[in-house]
Coordinates of C-alpha atoms (C1' of nucleotides) in Angstrom, one line a residue:
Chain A
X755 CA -134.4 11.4 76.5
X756 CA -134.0 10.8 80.4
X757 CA -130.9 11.9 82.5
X758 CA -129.3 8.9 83.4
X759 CA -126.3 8.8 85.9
X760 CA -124.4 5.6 87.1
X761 CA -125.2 4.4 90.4
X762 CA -122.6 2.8 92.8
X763 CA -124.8 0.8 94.4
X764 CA -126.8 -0.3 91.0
X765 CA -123.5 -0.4 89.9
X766 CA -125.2 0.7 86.0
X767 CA -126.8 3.8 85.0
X768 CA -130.6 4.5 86.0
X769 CA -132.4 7.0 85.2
X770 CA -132.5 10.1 87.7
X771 CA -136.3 10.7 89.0
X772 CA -136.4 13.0 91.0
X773 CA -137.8 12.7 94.6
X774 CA -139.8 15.6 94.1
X775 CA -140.7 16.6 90.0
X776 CA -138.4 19.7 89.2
X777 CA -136.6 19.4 92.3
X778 CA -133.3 18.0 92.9
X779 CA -131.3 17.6 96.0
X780 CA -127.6 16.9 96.2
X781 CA -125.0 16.1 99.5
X782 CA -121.7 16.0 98.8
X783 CA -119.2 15.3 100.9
X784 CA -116.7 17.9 101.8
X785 CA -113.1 18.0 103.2
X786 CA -111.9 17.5 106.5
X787 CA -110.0 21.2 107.1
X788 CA -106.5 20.2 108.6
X789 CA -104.4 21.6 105.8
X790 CA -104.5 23.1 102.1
X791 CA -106.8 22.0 99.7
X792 CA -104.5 19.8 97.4
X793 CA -105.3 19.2 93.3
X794 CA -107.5 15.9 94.2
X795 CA -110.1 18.1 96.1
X796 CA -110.1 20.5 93.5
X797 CA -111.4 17.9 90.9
X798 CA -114.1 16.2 92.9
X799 CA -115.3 20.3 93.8
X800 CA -115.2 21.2 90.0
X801 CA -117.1 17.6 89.3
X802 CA -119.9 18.0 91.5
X803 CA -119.9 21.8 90.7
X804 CA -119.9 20.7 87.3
X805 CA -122.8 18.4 87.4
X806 CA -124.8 21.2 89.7
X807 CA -124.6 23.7 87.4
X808 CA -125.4 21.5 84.7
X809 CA -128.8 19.7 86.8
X810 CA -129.9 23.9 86.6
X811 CA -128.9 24.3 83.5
X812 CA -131.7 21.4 82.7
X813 CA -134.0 23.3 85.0
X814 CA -134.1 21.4 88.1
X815 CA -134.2 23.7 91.0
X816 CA -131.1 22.0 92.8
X817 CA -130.5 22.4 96.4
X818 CA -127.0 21.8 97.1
X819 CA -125.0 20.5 100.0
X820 CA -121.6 20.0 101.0
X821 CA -120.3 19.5 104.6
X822 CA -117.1 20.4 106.1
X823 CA -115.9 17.9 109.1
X824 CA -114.4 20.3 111.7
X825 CA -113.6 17.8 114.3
X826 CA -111.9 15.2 113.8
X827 CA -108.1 13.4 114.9
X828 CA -106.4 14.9 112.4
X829 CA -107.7 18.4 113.5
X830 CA -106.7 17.6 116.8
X831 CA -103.5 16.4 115.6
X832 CA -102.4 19.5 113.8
X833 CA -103.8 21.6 116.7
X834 CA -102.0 19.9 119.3
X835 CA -98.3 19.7 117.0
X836 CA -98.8 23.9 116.0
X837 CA -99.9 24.8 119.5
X838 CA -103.0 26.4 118.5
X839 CA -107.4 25.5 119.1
X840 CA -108.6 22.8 117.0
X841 CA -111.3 25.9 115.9
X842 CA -108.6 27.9 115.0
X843 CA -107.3 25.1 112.6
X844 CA -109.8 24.6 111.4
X845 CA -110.7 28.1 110.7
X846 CA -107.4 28.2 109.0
X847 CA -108.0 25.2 106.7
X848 CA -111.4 26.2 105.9
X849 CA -110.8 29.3 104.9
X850 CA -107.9 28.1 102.4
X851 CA -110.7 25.8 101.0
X852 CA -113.3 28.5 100.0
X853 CA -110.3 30.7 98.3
X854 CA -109.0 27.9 96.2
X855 CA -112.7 27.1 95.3
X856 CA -113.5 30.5 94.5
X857 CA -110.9 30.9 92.5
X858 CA -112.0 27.6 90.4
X859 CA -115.3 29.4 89.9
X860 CA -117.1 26.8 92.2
X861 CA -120.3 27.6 93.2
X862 CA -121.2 28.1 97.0
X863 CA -123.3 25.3 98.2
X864 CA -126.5 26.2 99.5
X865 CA -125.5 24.7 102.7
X866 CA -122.5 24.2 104.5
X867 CA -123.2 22.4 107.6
X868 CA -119.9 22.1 109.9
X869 CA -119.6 18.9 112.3
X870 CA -119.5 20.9 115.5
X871 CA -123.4 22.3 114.7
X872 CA -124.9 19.3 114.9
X873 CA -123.7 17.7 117.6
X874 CA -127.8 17.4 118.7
X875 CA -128.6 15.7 115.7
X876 CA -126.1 13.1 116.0
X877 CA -126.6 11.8 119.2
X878 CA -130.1 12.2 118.1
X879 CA -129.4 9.7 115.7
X880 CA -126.8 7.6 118.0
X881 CA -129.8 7.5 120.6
X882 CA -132.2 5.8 117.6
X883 CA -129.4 3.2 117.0
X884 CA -128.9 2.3 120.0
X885 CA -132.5 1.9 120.9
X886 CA -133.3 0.0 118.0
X887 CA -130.2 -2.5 119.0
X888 CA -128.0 -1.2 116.0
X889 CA -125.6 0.0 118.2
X890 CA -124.0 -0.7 122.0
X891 CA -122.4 1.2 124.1
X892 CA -118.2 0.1 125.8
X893 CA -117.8 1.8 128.7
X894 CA -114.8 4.1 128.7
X895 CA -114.5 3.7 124.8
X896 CA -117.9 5.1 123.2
X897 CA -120.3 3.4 121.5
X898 CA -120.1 1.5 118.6
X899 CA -122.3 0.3 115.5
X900 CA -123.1 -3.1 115.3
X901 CA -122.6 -4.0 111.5
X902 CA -123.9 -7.3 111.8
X903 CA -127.6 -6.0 112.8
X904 CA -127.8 -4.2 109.2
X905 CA -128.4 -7.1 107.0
X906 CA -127.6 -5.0 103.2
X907 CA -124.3 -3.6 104.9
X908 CA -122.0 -4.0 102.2
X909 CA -124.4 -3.1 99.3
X910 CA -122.6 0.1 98.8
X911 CA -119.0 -1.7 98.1
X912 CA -120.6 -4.7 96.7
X913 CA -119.0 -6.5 99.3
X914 CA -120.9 -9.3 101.4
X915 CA -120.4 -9.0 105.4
X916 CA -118.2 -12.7 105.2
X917 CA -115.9 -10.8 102.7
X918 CA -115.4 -7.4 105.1
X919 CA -115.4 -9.8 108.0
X920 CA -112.2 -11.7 105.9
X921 CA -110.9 -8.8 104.8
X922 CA -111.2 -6.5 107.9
X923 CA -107.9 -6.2 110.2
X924 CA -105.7 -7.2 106.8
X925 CA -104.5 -3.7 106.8
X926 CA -105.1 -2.4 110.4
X927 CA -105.3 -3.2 113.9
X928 CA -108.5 -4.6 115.5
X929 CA -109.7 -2.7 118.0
X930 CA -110.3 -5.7 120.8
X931 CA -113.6 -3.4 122.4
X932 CA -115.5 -3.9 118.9
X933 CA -117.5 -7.1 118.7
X934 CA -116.2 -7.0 115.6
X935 CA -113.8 -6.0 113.2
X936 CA -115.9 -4.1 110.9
X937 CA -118.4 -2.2 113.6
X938 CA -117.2 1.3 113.5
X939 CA -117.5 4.2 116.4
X940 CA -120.3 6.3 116.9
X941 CA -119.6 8.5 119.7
X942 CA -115.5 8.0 121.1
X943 CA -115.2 8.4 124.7
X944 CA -112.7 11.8 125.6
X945 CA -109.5 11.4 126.0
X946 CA -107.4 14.2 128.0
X947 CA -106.8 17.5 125.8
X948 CA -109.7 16.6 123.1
X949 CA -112.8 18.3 122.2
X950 CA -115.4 17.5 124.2
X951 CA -119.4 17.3 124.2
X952 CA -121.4 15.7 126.8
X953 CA -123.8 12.8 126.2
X954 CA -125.8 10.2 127.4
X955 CA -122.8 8.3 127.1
X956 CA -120.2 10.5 128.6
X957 CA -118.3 13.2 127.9
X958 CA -116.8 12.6 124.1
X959 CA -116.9 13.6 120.6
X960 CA -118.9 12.3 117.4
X961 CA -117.5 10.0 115.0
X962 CA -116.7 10.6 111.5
X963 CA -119.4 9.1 109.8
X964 CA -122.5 9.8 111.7
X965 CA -122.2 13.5 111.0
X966 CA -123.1 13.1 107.1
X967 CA -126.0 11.1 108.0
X968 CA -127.4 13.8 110.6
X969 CA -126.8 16.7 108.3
X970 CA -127.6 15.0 104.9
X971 CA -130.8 14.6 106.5
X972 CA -131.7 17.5 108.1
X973 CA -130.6 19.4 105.8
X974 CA -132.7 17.5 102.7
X975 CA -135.0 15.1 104.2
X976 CA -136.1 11.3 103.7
X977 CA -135.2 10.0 100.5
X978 CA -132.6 12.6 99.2
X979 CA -131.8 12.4 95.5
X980 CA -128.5 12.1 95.2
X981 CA -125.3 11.5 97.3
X982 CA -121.6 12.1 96.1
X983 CA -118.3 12.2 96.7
X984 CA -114.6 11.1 95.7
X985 CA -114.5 7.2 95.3
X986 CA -112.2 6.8 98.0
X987 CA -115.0 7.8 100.2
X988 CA -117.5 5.0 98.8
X989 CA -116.4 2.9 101.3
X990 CA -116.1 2.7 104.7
X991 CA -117.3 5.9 105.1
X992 CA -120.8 6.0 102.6
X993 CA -121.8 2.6 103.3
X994 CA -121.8 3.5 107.3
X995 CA -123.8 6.9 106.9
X996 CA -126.2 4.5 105.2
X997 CA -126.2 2.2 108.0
X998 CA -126.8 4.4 110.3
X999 CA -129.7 6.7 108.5
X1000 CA -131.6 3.6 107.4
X1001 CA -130.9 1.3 110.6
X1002 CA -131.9 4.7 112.5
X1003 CA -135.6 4.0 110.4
X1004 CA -134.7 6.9 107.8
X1005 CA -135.0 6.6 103.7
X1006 CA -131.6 8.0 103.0
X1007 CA -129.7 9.0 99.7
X1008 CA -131.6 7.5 96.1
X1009 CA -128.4 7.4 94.6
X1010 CA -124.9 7.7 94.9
X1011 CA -122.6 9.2 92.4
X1012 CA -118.9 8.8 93.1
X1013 CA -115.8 10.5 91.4
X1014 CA -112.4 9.1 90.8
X1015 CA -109.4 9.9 92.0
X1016 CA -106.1 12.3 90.8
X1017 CA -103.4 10.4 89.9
X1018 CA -99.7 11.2 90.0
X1019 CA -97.6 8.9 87.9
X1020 CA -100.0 6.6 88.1
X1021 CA -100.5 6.7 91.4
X1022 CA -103.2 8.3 93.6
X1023 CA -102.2 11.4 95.2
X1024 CA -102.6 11.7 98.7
X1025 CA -100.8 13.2 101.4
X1026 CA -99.9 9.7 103.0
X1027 CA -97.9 9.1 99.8
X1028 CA -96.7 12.9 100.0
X1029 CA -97.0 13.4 96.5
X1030 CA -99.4 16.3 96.3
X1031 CA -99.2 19.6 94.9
X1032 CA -101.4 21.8 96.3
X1033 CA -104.6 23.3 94.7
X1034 CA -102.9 27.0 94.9
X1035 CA -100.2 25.8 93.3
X1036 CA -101.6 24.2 90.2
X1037 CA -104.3 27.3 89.9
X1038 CA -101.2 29.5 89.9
X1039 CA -98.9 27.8 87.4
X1040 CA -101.7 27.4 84.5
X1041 CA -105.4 29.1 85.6
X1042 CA -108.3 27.9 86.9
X1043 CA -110.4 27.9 83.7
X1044 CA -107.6 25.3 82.5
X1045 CA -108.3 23.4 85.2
X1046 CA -111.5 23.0 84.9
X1047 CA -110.9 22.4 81.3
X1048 CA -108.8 19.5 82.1
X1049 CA -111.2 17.9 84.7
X1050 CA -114.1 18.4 81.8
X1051 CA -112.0 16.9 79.0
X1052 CA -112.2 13.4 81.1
X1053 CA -115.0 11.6 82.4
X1054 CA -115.7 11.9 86.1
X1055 CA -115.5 8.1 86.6
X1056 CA -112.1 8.2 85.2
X1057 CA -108.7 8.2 86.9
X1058 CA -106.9 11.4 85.9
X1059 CA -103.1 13.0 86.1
X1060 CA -103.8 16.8 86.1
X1061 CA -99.6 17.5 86.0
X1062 CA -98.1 20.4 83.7
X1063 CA -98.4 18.5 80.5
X1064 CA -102.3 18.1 81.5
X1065 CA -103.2 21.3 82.7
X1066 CA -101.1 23.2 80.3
X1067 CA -102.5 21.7 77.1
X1068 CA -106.4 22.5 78.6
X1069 CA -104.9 25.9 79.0
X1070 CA -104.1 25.8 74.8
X1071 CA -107.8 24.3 74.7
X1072 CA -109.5 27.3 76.9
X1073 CA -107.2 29.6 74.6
X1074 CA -108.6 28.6 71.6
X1075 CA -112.2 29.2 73.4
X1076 CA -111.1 33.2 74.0
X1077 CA -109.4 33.0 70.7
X1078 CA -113.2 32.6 69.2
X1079 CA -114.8 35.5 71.1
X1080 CA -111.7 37.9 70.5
X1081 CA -112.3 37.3 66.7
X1082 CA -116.1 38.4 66.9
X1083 CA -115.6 40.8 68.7
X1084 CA -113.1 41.8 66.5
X1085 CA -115.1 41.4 63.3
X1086 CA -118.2 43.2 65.5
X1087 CA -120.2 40.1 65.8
X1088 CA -122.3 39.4 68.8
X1089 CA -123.8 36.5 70.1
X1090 CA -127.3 35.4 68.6
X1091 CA -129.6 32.5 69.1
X1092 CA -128.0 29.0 70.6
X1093 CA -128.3 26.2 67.7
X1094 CA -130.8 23.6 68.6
X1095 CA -129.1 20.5 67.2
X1096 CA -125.8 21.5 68.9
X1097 CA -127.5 22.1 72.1
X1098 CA -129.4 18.3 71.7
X1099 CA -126.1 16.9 71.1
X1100 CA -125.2 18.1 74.7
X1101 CA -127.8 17.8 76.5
X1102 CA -127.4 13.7 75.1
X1103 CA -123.9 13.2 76.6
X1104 CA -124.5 15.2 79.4
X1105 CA -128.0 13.0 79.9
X1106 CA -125.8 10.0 79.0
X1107 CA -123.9 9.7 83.2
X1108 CA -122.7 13.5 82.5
X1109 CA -120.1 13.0 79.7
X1110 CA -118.4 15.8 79.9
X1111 CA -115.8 14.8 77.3
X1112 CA -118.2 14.8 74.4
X1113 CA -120.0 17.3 75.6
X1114 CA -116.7 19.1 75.3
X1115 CA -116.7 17.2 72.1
X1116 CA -120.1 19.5 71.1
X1117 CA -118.2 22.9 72.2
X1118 CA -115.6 22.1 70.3
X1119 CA -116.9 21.5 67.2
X1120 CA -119.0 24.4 67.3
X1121 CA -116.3 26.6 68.1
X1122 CA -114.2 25.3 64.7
X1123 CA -117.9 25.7 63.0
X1124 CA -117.9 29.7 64.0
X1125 CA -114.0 30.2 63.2
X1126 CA -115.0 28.6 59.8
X1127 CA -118.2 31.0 59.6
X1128 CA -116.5 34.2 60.3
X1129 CA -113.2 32.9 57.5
X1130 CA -116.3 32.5 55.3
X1131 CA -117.9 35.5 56.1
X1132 CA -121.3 34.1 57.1
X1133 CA -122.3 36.4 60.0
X1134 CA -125.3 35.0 60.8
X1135 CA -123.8 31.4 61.2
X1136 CA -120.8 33.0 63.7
X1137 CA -123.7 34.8 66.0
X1138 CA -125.8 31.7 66.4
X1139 CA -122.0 30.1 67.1
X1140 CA -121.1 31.9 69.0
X1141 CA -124.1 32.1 71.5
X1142 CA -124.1 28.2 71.2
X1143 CA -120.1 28.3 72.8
X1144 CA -121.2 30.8 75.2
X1145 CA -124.8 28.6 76.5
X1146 CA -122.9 25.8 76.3
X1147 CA -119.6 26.6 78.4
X1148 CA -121.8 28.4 80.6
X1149 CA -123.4 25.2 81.3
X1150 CA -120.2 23.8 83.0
X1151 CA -119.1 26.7 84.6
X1152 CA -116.5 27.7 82.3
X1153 CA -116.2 31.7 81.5
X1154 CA -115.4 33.3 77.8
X1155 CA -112.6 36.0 78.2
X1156 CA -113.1 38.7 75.6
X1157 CA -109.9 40.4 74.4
X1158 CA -109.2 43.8 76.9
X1159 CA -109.5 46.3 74.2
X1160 CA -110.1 49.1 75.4
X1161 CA -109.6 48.1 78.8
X1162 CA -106.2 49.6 79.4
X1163 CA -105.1 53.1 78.3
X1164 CA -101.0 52.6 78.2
X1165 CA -101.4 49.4 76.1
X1166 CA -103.8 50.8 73.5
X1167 CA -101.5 54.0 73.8
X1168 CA -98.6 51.7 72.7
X1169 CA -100.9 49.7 70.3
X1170 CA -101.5 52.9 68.3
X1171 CA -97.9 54.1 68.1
X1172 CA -97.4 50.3 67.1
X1173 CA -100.0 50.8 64.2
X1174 CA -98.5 54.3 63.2
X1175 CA -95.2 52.7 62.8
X1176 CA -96.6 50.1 60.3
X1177 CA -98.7 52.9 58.5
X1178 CA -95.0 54.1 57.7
X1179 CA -93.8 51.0 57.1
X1180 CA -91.7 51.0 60.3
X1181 CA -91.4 47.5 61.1
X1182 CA -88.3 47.3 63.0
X1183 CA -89.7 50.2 65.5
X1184 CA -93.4 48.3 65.5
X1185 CA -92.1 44.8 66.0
X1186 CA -90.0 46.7 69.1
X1187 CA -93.3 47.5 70.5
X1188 CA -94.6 44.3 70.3
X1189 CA -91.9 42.5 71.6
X1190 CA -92.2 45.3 74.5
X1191 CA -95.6 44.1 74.9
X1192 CA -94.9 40.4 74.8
X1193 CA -92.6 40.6 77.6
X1194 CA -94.9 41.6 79.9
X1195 CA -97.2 39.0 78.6
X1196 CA -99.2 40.8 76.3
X1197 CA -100.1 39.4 73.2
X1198 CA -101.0 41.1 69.8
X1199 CA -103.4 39.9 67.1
X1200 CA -103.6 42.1 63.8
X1201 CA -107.3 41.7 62.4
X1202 CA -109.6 42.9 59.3
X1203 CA -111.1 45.1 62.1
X1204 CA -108.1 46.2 63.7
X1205 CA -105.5 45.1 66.1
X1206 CA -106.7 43.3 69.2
X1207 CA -105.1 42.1 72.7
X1208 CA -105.1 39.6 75.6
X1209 CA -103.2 38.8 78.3
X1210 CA -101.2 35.4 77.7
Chain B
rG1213 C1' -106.3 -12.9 99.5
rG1214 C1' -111.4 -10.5 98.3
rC1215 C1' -114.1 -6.8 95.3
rG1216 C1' -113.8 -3.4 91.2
rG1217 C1' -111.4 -0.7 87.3
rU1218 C1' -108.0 0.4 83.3
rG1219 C1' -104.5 -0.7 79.0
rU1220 C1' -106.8 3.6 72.1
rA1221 C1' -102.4 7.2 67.6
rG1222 C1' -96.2 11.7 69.9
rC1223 C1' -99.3 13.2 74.6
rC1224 C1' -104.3 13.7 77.0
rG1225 C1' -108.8 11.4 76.2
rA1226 C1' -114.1 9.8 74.3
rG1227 C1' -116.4 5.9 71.7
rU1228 C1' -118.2 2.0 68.5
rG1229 C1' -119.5 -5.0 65.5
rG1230 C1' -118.7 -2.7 59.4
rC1231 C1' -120.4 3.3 57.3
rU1232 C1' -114.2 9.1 55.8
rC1233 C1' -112.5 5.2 64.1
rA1234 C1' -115.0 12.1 68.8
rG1235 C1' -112.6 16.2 70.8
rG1236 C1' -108.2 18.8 72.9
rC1237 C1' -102.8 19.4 72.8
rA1238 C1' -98.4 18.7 69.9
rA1239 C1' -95.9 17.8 64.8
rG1240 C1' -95.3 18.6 59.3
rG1241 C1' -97.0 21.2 54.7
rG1242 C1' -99.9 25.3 52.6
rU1243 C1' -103.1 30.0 52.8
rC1244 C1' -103.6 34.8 55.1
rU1245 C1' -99.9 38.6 57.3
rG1246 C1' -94.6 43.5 56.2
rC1247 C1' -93.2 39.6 59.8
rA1248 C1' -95.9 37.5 63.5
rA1249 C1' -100.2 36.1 66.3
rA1250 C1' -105.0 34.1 65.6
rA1251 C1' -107.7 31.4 62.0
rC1252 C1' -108.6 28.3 57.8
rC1253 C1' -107.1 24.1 54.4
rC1254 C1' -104.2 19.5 54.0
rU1255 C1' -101.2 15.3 56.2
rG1256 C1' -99.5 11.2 59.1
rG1257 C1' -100.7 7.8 62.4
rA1258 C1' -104.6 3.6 67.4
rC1259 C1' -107.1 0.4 69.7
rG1260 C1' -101.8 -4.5 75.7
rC1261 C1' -100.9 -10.0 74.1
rG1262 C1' -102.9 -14.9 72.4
rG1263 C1' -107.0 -17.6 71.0
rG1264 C1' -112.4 -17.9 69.8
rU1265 C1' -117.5 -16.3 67.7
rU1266 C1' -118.7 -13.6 63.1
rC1267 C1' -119.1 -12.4 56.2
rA1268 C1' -116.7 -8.6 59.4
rA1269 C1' -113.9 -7.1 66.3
rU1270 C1' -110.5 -2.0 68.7
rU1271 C1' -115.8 -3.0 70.0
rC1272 C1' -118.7 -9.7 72.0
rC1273 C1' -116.5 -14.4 74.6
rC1274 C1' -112.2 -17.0 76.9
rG1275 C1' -107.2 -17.0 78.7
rC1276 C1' -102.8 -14.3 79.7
rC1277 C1' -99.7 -10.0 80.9
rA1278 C1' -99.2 -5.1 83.0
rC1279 C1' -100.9 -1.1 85.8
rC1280 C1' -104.4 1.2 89.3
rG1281 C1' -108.3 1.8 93.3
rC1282 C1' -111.0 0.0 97.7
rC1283 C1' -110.8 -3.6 101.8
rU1284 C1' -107.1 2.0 107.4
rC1285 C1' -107.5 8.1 107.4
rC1286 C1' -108.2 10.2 102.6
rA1287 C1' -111.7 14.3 97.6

RNA sequence: GGCGGUGUAGCCGAGUGGCUCAGGCAAGGGUCUGCAAAACCCUGGACGCGGGUUCAAUUCCCGCCACCGCCUCCA
């Protein structure tokens, strides 16, 4: 059965051939680093890390990119308001990125290209536009992309170039140097106490957009496979990287795969709206694996509130995950051979535009399969179980934690004494201990083979 | 205004023209346990509203209502 994903621009799902056979490569964009990685970035991260991890697990060799834009006005902004370097802010904000990610068990890209090393490529690229008549140059502003020249701008959005035209300036100034509404800057002219490069146009900085086109593809080459990133990113800022690779005479992205937003009440979080919590926050309060429970348990495509009452039930679901290995390992079973029809039942929603919610679905149902197995005592059934879960969860990125027995002298001190006490019928001095234990968030399980514990 | 999306049981969230209508969380009853915890068994209940097509619609078509996203920076 084929791996199919939906494409924005096909606007259905198509199958995913690969540009090269075995080979995959992936851009997707990254954040601009001006402050704390918030919830919203965390799901499009654990999506795309999702759907990595996933393209391997298949056995594409996947080369992976994601960008971090590390010039940029709100950069400069923050750097001129906190009296520091916009490198030092952006230092900052990076930084805070990579530890929230880490934390999430995202996978390093293969690349991370920052805006300020390929200031070359761009006005490599800003020199082919212009030269081709894609782009023109307003003295003392920068130069400018001439959206009209690109006859399928607008493909991306599904929008035609009378409709952006109508559209354009219902929500934000014109800016009176563009020939028109929609043309967007290349290269902005300096202004005092900004950044600056120097270029055939004067003394300036890049702008947004043109930097995923130049790294997308140097880093990858013509004809990229795929191109991602949150859906509020679709358009303006995809459609113009497209412009400008393909109207600078490159084959750019094959497809594009876009995620959907976080959702607060129903609304999209964002920072305009202030109503973020921050990605440190919610990793805190309930743990990443819950997290990335809760952005598996939905499809990507879908709007999602990843609150307390979200993330805290996923963190019931990953429990019931560790509640399955603690049990085997209790009962002294170990992982065997992956079952075949539960592993074809992923792979087919996974194939099927990764649906990661019945592929969940799959884990799920062979996790009640082994907790059935072992009430039953049918050993064999729980090992082949049990290495299903762990092939399959693995797939996504999401870790098994075994119970700690063992792993901590004072608590299996205190476990013993607790088991000596109930030997002698004891109760009220065993249940003490326990309690003990509870409060400091340790959690007892008596079993057939003995008492086992976790950390809540 | 333009383009697109969504509305499913207490909550989250898949999916399908009919066959016991995923999965997770929660709730009630039972089993196990000294009591718990974990687990197992059982239970309830759903497809925004109004039409239409059909033997049969939550699933297709039309209309309506509500909410959301993009059209500005944004993951």
């Amino acid at each position: 059965m084929p791996l199919r994903l939906f494409d924005t621009i096909a606007r259905e799902k198509v199958e995913l051939v690969p540009r090269e056979p075995g080979k995959l490569s992936m851009y997707v964009c990254g954040p601009t680093v001006y402050d704390v990685p918030h919830v919203g970035h965390g799901r499009t991260a654990t999506t795309f890390d999702v759907i990595r991890r996933y393209l391997e697990w298949r056995g594409f060799a996947v080369t992976f990119v994601s960008n971090v834009t590390d010039v940029e006005d709100k950069i400069i902004a923050r750097a001129a308001t906190t009296g520091s370097t916009e490198p030092e802010i952006a230092a900052v904000f990076e930084a805070a990125y990579w530890e929230q990610l880490d934390r999430l068990d995202v996978r390093r890209p293969d690349h991370v290209p920052h805006a300020t090393e390929y200031i070359a490529s761009m006005q490599a690229l800003i020199t082919e536009l212009v030269d081709r008549g894609h782009a023109y140059v307003v003295e003392g502003q920068g130069v400018y992309y001439d959206v009209v020249t690109f006859p399928s701008y607008g493909a991306l959005p599904h929008r035609s170039l009378e409709q952006l035209l109508e559209s354009a300036g219902a929500r934000v100034e014109v800016d009176d140097a563009k020939r028109n509404p929609v043309d967007f800057a290349l290269w902005k002219a300096a202004k005092p106490g900004e950044p600056v490069w120097d270029s055939p146009w004067g003394p300036g900085r890049p702008g947004w957009h043109i930097e995923c086109s130049a790294m997308s593809l140097d880093l990858l080459g013509e004809g990229f496979d795929v191109h991602g990133g949150g859906d509020d990113l679709a358009f303006p800022h995809h459609e113009n990287e497209r412009a400008q690779a393909e109207g600078a005479g490159h084959a750019f992205a094959r497809h594009w795969i876009h995620s959907a937003m976080v959702q607060v009440g129903g609304e999209k979080m964002s920072k305009s709206l202030g109503n973020f919590t921050t990605l440190a926050e919610a990793l805190d309060a309930h743990g990443p694996r819950a997290f990335r429970m809760a952005v598996l348990q939905a499809h990507y495509r879908r709007a999602i509130e990843l609150g307390d009452a979200e993330l805290g039930s996923a963190a019931a679901a990953v429990d019931r995950l560790d509640a399955l290995v603690r049990r085997a390992q209790a009962a002294g079973i170990t992982a065997s051979t992956a079952d075949e029809v539960a592993i074809a039942r992923f792979r087919d929603a996974m194939d099927d535009d990764f649906s990661t919610p019945a592929a969940m679905a799959v884990v799920f149902d062979a996790v009640s399969a082994a907790h059935q197995a072992i009430t039953d005592g049918d050993h064999a059934r729980v090992a082949s179980m049990l290495a299903t879960v762990a092939s399959l969860t693995g797939a996504v990125g999401l870790d098994l934690a075994a119970a700690e027995t063992g792993g901590d002298a004072e608590v299996d001190a205190l476990v013993a004494r607790r088991n000596d006490a109930r030997a002698n019928r004891d109760f009220a001095a065993a249940d003490a201990i326990r309690d003990d234990l509870a409060a400091r968030g340790i959690v007892l399980e008596d079993t057939a083979g003995g008492t086992i514990w976790h950390r809540a």
